[in-house]
Amino acid sequence: MATEASTSAAGAGGGSWVEGMSADNIKGLVLALSSSIFIGASFIVKKKGLKKAGASGVRAGVGGYSYLYEPLWWAGMITMIVGEVANFAAYAFAPAILVTPLGALSIIVSAVLADIMLKEKLHIFGILGCVLCVVGSTTIVLHAPQERAIESVAEVWILATEPAFLSYAAIVLAATFVLIYYFIPQYGQTHIMVYIGVCSLVGSLSVMSVKALGIALKLTFSGMNQLIYPQTWLFTIVVVACIVTQMNYLNKALDTFNTAVVSPIYYTMFTSLTILASVIMFKDWDRQNPTQIVTEMCGFVTILSGTFLLHKTKDMVDGLPPTLPVRIPKHTDEDDYGAEGIPLRSAAEGIPLRSPRAAESFRSTSL
């Protein structure tokens, strides 16, 4: 009986490819890999556009929007849109637990291009961190659950309005508003987690809406029109609102901090929250045994380890430890650290050298 159910599930997913992975999952896998390549490249192209726009106008990191007139930024935006479209299609075929972790590839693409095009060097341990991210993602992919069989967008709406997911959505929205209206004005320029926190929280909701919209379009193209349901259009509105918010604060993060650091931290937070949202809404783990779940968690811990290594070695250049003292001449204090509270940066990479508290402590000690 269990064998018959397994065979039926494989058939519903589009046919068996290898044991434990359906043809639909393979389609989602290929689309997700393509998406990561485009998105990883878009980080670099957009960063170059932001730097070029910031040289002749108000920087995005301090509230400027001059990058909207920069063709290079739009080229990066188009590249990202292509990647997001591929990602959008991937969610229609495969579960979020399979698709989202493949964003690790975008870290590798972004880090390599940042090294070549932006001269934002990664230490050898940063490279090791990238490898750990890929290993962890591969582990998750190999043990991902099959896609849930859904017959209409109304079924997705029922899942989205269950108490557990409504509670999650309420917590996410409350945390987002607190970050935007309290933490960003005070800490946005000095703490990378503030901007990325907004992007990741909102992103977890956008992925659930993207998946719902993708399922609706997939069913529509197969002959079951889902555009007649108001839920389809409601999910569309949520997708647009979430993506606009994500892009706004991601631009600020990219303009303020090193790309090689923004990419992995954003990936880790976004993936964590998206997997959590998918588990709550689509109940992905209900279709897996404990061994698969534990293996997926081990893969995710591996990803976290790689990201932590990237973060801890972000200031290591040419073999120098990140804590190496850097003497700051007193007569340049006011020029290098202005009233806006913008951290000191290296001329080549734009990497924050020390926080306001650390700079103040150093001045007091030197006196």
Coordinates of C-alpha atoms in Angstrom, one line a residue:
M1 CA 0.0 0.0 0.0
A2 CA 2.8 2.4 0.9
T3 CA 4.6 1.5 -2.4
E4 CA 1.4 2.3 -4.4
A5 CA 1.2 5.7 -2.6
S6 CA 4.8 6.4 -3.3
T7 CA 4.4 5.5 -7.0
S8 CA 1.3 7.7 -7.2
A9 CA 3.1 10.6 -5.6
A10 CA 5.9 10.3 -8.1
G11 CA 3.5 10.3 -11.0
A12 CA 1.8 13.4 -9.7
G13 CA 5.1 15.1 -9.5
G14 CA 5.8 14.5 -13.2
G15 CA 7.4 11.1 -13.2
S16 CA 10.4 9.6 -11.4
W17 CA 13.9 10.6 -12.2
V18 CA 16.0 9.1 -9.4
E19 CA 14.9 7.6 -6.2
G20 CA 13.5 10.4 -3.9
M21 CA 13.4 13.1 -6.6
S22 CA 10.6 13.7 -9.1
A23 CA 10.9 15.3 -12.6
D24 CA 9.2 18.4 -11.2
N25 CA 11.9 18.7 -8.5
I26 CA 14.6 18.4 -11.2
K27 CA 12.9 21.3 -13.1
G28 CA 12.9 23.3 -10.0
L29 CA 16.5 22.4 -9.3
V30 CA 17.7 23.6 -12.8
L31 CA 15.7 26.8 -12.6
A32 CA 17.0 27.6 -9.1
L33 CA 20.7 27.0 -10.2
S34 CA 20.2 29.4 -13.2
S35 CA 18.6 31.9 -10.9
S36 CA 21.5 31.9 -8.5
I37 CA 24.0 32.6 -11.3
F38 CA 22.0 35.6 -12.6
I39 CA 21.3 37.0 -9.1
G40 CA 24.9 36.6 -8.0
A41 CA 26.1 38.6 -11.0
S42 CA 23.4 41.2 -10.4
F43 CA 24.9 42.0 -7.0
I44 CA 28.1 43.1 -8.6
V45 CA 26.6 45.0 -11.5
K46 CA 24.2 46.9 -9.2
K47 CA 27.1 47.7 -6.8
K48 CA 29.1 49.2 -9.6
G49 CA 26.1 51.3 -10.6
L50 CA 25.6 52.4 -7.0
K51 CA 29.2 53.5 -6.6
K52 CA 29.1 55.3 -9.9
A53 CA 25.9 57.1 -9.0
G54 CA 27.2 57.9 -5.5
A55 CA 30.2 59.7 -7.0
S56 CA 27.9 62.3 -8.6
G57 CA 24.9 62.3 -6.4
V58 CA 23.5 61.4 -3.0
R59 CA 24.4 57.9 -2.0
A60 CA 21.7 55.3 -1.5
G61 CA 23.1 54.4 1.9
V62 CA 22.1 57.8 3.2
G63 CA 18.7 58.0 1.5
G64 CA 19.6 59.1 -2.0
Y65 CA 18.0 57.7 -5.2
S66 CA 20.4 59.0 -7.8
Y67 CA 21.1 55.4 -8.8
L68 CA 17.8 55.4 -10.6
Y69 CA 19.4 57.5 -13.3
E70 CA 22.4 55.2 -13.7
P71 CA 22.2 52.7 -16.6
L72 CA 24.7 50.3 -15.0
W73 CA 22.4 50.0 -12.0
W74 CA 19.4 49.2 -14.3
A75 CA 21.5 46.6 -16.1
G76 CA 22.1 44.9 -12.7
M77 CA 18.4 45.2 -11.9
I78 CA 17.4 43.5 -15.2
T79 CA 19.9 40.7 -14.5
M80 CA 18.3 40.3 -11.1
I81 CA 14.8 40.3 -12.6
V82 CA 15.9 37.5 -15.0
G83 CA 17.2 35.5 -12.0
E84 CA 14.1 36.2 -10.0
V85 CA 11.8 35.0 -12.8
A86 CA 13.8 31.8 -13.0
N87 CA 13.5 31.6 -9.2
F88 CA 9.8 32.3 -9.4
A89 CA 9.3 29.4 -11.9
A90 CA 11.4 27.1 -9.6
Y91 CA 9.0 27.6 -6.7
A92 CA 6.1 26.5 -8.9
F93 CA 7.8 23.1 -9.4
A94 CA 9.7 22.4 -6.2
P95 CA 9.3 23.0 -2.5
A96 CA 10.9 26.0 -0.9
I97 CA 13.2 23.7 1.2
L98 CA 14.8 22.6 -2.1
V99 CA 14.8 25.9 -4.0
T100 CA 15.9 28.4 -1.4
P101 CA 19.2 26.9 -0.2
L102 CA 20.5 26.9 -3.8
G103 CA 21.0 30.6 -3.3
A104 CA 24.4 29.5 -1.9
L105 CA 25.6 29.4 -5.5
S106 CA 24.9 33.2 -5.8
I107 CA 27.4 33.7 -2.9
I108 CA 30.1 32.0 -4.9
V109 CA 29.3 34.0 -8.1
S110 CA 29.1 37.2 -6.2
A111 CA 32.3 36.7 -4.2
V112 CA 34.3 35.8 -7.4
L113 CA 33.0 38.7 -9.4
A114 CA 33.5 41.1 -6.4
D115 CA 37.2 40.0 -6.3
I116 CA 37.6 40.6 -10.0
M117 CA 35.5 43.7 -10.6
L118 CA 35.3 45.5 -7.3
K119 CA 38.6 44.5 -5.8
E120 CA 36.8 43.3 -2.6
K121 CA 39.2 40.6 -1.7
L122 CA 38.2 37.4 0.2
H123 CA 40.6 35.8 2.6
I124 CA 41.3 32.1 2.1
F125 CA 39.0 31.3 5.0
G126 CA 36.3 33.3 3.2
I127 CA 36.7 30.9 0.3
L128 CA 36.4 28.0 2.7
G129 CA 33.2 29.5 4.0
C130 CA 31.8 29.6 0.5
V131 CA 32.7 25.9 0.0
L132 CA 30.9 25.1 3.3
C133 CA 27.8 26.9 2.1
V134 CA 27.7 24.9 -1.1
V135 CA 28.3 21.6 0.8
G136 CA 25.4 22.4 3.1
S137 CA 23.1 23.3 0.3
T138 CA 23.9 20.1 -1.6
T139 CA 23.1 18.1 1.5
I140 CA 19.7 19.8 1.8
V141 CA 18.9 19.4 -1.9
L142 CA 19.6 15.6 -1.8
H143 CA 17.1 15.2 1.1
A144 CA 14.5 17.7 0.1
P145 CA 10.8 16.6 0.3
Q146 CA 8.6 16.1 -2.8
E147 CA 6.4 19.0 -3.8
R148 CA 2.9 19.1 -2.1
A149 CA 0.1 18.2 -4.5
I150 CA -2.2 21.3 -4.8
E151 CA -5.2 21.5 -7.1
S152 CA -6.1 25.2 -6.8
V153 CA -5.0 28.5 -5.4
A154 CA -7.9 28.3 -2.9
E155 CA -6.0 25.4 -1.2
V156 CA -3.0 27.7 -0.8
W157 CA -5.2 30.4 0.7
I158 CA -6.5 27.9 3.2
L159 CA -2.9 27.0 4.2
A160 CA -2.0 30.7 4.4
T161 CA -4.9 31.5 6.7
E162 CA -4.3 28.8 9.3
P163 CA -3.5 30.2 12.8
A164 CA 0.1 29.1 12.8
F165 CA 1.0 30.9 9.6
L166 CA -1.1 34.0 10.5
S167 CA 0.9 34.2 13.8
Y168 CA 4.2 34.0 11.9
A169 CA 3.1 36.7 9.4
A170 CA 2.0 39.0 12.3
I171 CA 5.4 38.6 14.1
V172 CA 7.3 39.3 10.8
L173 CA 5.3 42.4 10.1
A174 CA 5.7 43.7 13.6
A175 CA 9.5 43.1 13.6
T176 CA 9.8 44.7 10.2
F177 CA 8.1 48.0 11.3
V178 CA 10.3 48.1 14.5
L179 CA 13.5 47.7 12.4
I180 CA 12.4 50.4 9.8
Y181 CA 11.1 53.0 12.2
Y182 CA 13.4 52.5 15.2
F183 CA 16.6 50.7 14.4
I184 CA 17.4 51.9 10.9
P185 CA 17.6 55.6 11.7
Q186 CA 20.0 54.9 14.6
Y187 CA 22.0 51.9 13.5
G188 CA 21.5 51.4 9.7
Q189 CA 24.9 52.9 8.8
T190 CA 26.9 50.8 11.3
H191 CA 25.1 47.5 11.8
I192 CA 24.7 45.3 8.7
M193 CA 22.0 43.1 10.3
V194 CA 19.5 46.0 10.4
Y195 CA 19.0 46.4 6.6
I196 CA 19.4 42.7 5.9
G197 CA 16.9 41.9 8.7
V198 CA 14.2 43.9 6.9
C199 CA 15.1 42.2 3.5
S200 CA 15.0 38.7 5.0
L201 CA 11.8 39.1 7.1
V202 CA 9.9 40.6 4.2
G203 CA 11.5 38.1 1.8
S204 CA 10.1 35.1 3.7
L205 CA 6.6 36.4 3.1
S206 CA 7.4 37.2 -0.5
V207 CA 8.5 33.6 -1.2
M208 CA 5.3 32.2 0.2
S209 CA 3.3 34.6 -2.0
V210 CA 5.5 33.9 -5.0
K211 CA 5.0 30.1 -4.6
A212 CA 1.3 30.6 -4.3
L213 CA 1.3 32.8 -7.5
G214 CA 3.5 30.3 -9.3
I215 CA 1.2 27.5 -8.5
A216 CA -1.7 29.5 -9.7
L217 CA 0.0 30.3 -13.1
K218 CA 1.2 26.7 -13.4
L219 CA -2.4 25.4 -13.0
T220 CA -3.7 28.1 -15.3
F221 CA -1.3 27.1 -18.1
S222 CA -2.3 23.5 -17.6
G223 CA -5.9 24.4 -18.4
M224 CA -7.3 25.1 -14.9
N225 CA -7.9 28.9 -14.8
Q226 CA -6.9 30.3 -11.5
L227 CA -7.1 34.0 -12.5
I228 CA -10.8 34.0 -11.6
Y229 CA -10.0 33.6 -7.9
P230 CA -9.5 36.9 -5.9
Q231 CA -6.8 35.1 -3.9
T232 CA -4.6 35.0 -7.0
W233 CA -4.6 38.8 -7.2
L234 CA -4.2 39.2 -3.5
F235 CA -1.1 37.1 -3.6
T236 CA 0.1 39.2 -6.6
I237 CA -0.3 42.4 -4.5
V238 CA 1.7 40.9 -1.6
V239 CA 4.5 39.8 -4.0
V240 CA 4.9 43.3 -5.5
A241 CA 4.8 45.1 -2.1
C242 CA 7.4 42.7 -0.6
I243 CA 9.8 42.8 -3.6
V244 CA 9.7 46.6 -3.7
T245 CA 10.6 46.7 0.1
Q246 CA 13.3 44.1 -0.3
M247 CA 15.0 46.0 -3.2
N248 CA 14.9 49.3 -1.4
Y249 CA 16.7 48.0 1.7
L250 CA 19.0 45.7 -0.2
N251 CA 20.2 48.7 -2.2
K252 CA 21.0 50.5 1.1
A253 CA 22.9 47.4 2.4
L254 CA 24.9 47.0 -0.8
D255 CA 25.8 50.7 -0.9
T256 CA 26.9 50.8 2.8
F257 CA 28.7 47.5 3.3
N258 CA 31.0 45.1 1.5
T259 CA 29.3 43.0 -1.2
A260 CA 31.2 39.8 -0.2
V261 CA 29.7 40.2 3.3
V262 CA 26.2 41.3 2.4
S263 CA 25.6 38.4 0.1
P264 CA 26.3 35.5 2.5
I265 CA 24.6 37.1 5.5
Y266 CA 21.5 38.0 3.5
Y267 CA 21.4 34.5 2.1
T268 CA 21.6 32.9 5.5
M269 CA 18.9 35.0 7.1
F270 CA 16.7 34.8 4.1
T271 CA 17.0 31.1 3.8
S272 CA 16.5 30.5 7.5
L273 CA 13.3 32.5 7.6
T274 CA 12.0 31.1 4.3
I275 CA 12.5 27.5 5.3
L276 CA 10.7 28.3 8.6
A277 CA 7.8 29.9 6.8
S278 CA 7.5 27.0 4.4
V279 CA 7.5 24.4 7.2
I280 CA 4.8 26.4 8.9
M281 CA 2.6 27.1 5.9
F282 CA 3.1 24.0 3.6
K283 CA 4.0 21.6 6.4
D284 CA 7.0 20.3 4.4
W285 CA 8.4 18.2 7.2
D286 CA 5.1 16.3 7.6
R287 CA 6.1 14.3 4.5
Q288 CA 9.6 13.4 5.7
N289 CA 11.0 10.9 8.2
P290 CA 13.2 12.0 11.1
T291 CA 16.4 11.0 9.4
Q292 CA 15.7 13.3 6.4
I293 CA 14.8 16.2 8.7
V294 CA 18.0 15.8 10.8
T295 CA 20.1 15.5 7.6
E296 CA 18.6 18.7 6.3
M297 CA 19.3 20.5 9.6
C298 CA 22.9 19.3 9.5
G299 CA 23.2 20.7 6.0
F300 CA 21.8 24.0 7.2
V301 CA 24.2 24.2 10.1
T302 CA 27.0 23.6 7.6
I303 CA 25.7 26.6 5.7
L304 CA 25.6 28.7 8.8
S305 CA 29.1 27.7 9.6
G306 CA 30.3 28.8 6.2
T307 CA 28.5 32.1 6.5
F308 CA 30.0 32.7 10.0
L309 CA 33.5 32.0 8.6
L310 CA 32.8 34.5 5.8
H311 CA 31.7 37.2 8.3
K312 CA 34.6 36.7 10.7
T313 CA 37.2 36.9 8.0
K314 CA 35.7 39.8 6.0
D315 CA 38.4 42.3 7.1
M316 CA 41.3 39.9 6.7
V317 CA 43.4 41.2 3.8
D318 CA 46.8 39.8 2.7
G319 CA 46.9 37.5 5.7
L320 CA 46.4 40.3 8.3
P321 CA 44.1 39.5 11.2
P322 CA 40.8 41.6 11.4
T323 CA 41.7 42.9 14.8
L324 CA 45.0 44.5 13.7
P325 CA 45.2 48.1 15.2
V326 CA 44.8 50.9 12.7
R327 CA 46.1 54.2 14.0
I328 CA 43.8 57.1 13.1
P329 CA 45.4 60.6 13.0
K330 CA 43.6 63.0 15.3
H331 CA 43.3 65.7 12.7
T332 CA 41.3 63.5 10.4
D333 CA 38.7 62.3 12.9
E334 CA 36.1 64.9 11.9
D335 CA 36.7 64.4 8.2
D336 CA 36.5 60.6 8.3
Y337 CA 33.7 60.2 10.8
G338 CA 31.1 62.8 10.2
A339 CA 27.9 63.9 12.0
E340 CA 25.8 61.3 10.1
G341 CA 27.6 58.5 12.0
I342 CA 28.9 56.9 8.8
P343 CA 31.7 54.4 9.7
L344 CA 35.2 54.8 8.4
R345 CA 35.9 52.9 5.2
S346 CA 38.9 51.8 3.2
A347 CA 39.3 53.7 0.0
A348 CA 39.5 50.5 -2.1
E349 CA 36.7 48.5 -0.8
G350 CA 34.4 50.6 1.3
I351 CA 34.7 48.2 4.3
P352 CA 33.8 49.7 7.7
L353 CA 37.0 49.7 9.8
R354 CA 35.6 50.3 13.2
S355 CA 32.3 51.2 14.8
P356 CA 31.6 54.7 16.4
R357 CA 32.0 53.2 19.9
A358 CA 35.3 51.6 19.0
A359 CA 36.5 54.9 17.3
E360 CA 35.6 56.9 20.4
S361 CA 37.3 54.4 22.7
F362 CA 40.5 54.5 20.6
R363 CA 40.5 58.3 20.7
S364 CA 40.2 58.3 24.5
T365 CA 43.0 55.8 24.8
S366 CA 45.3 57.7 22.5
L367 CA 44.8 60.9 24.4

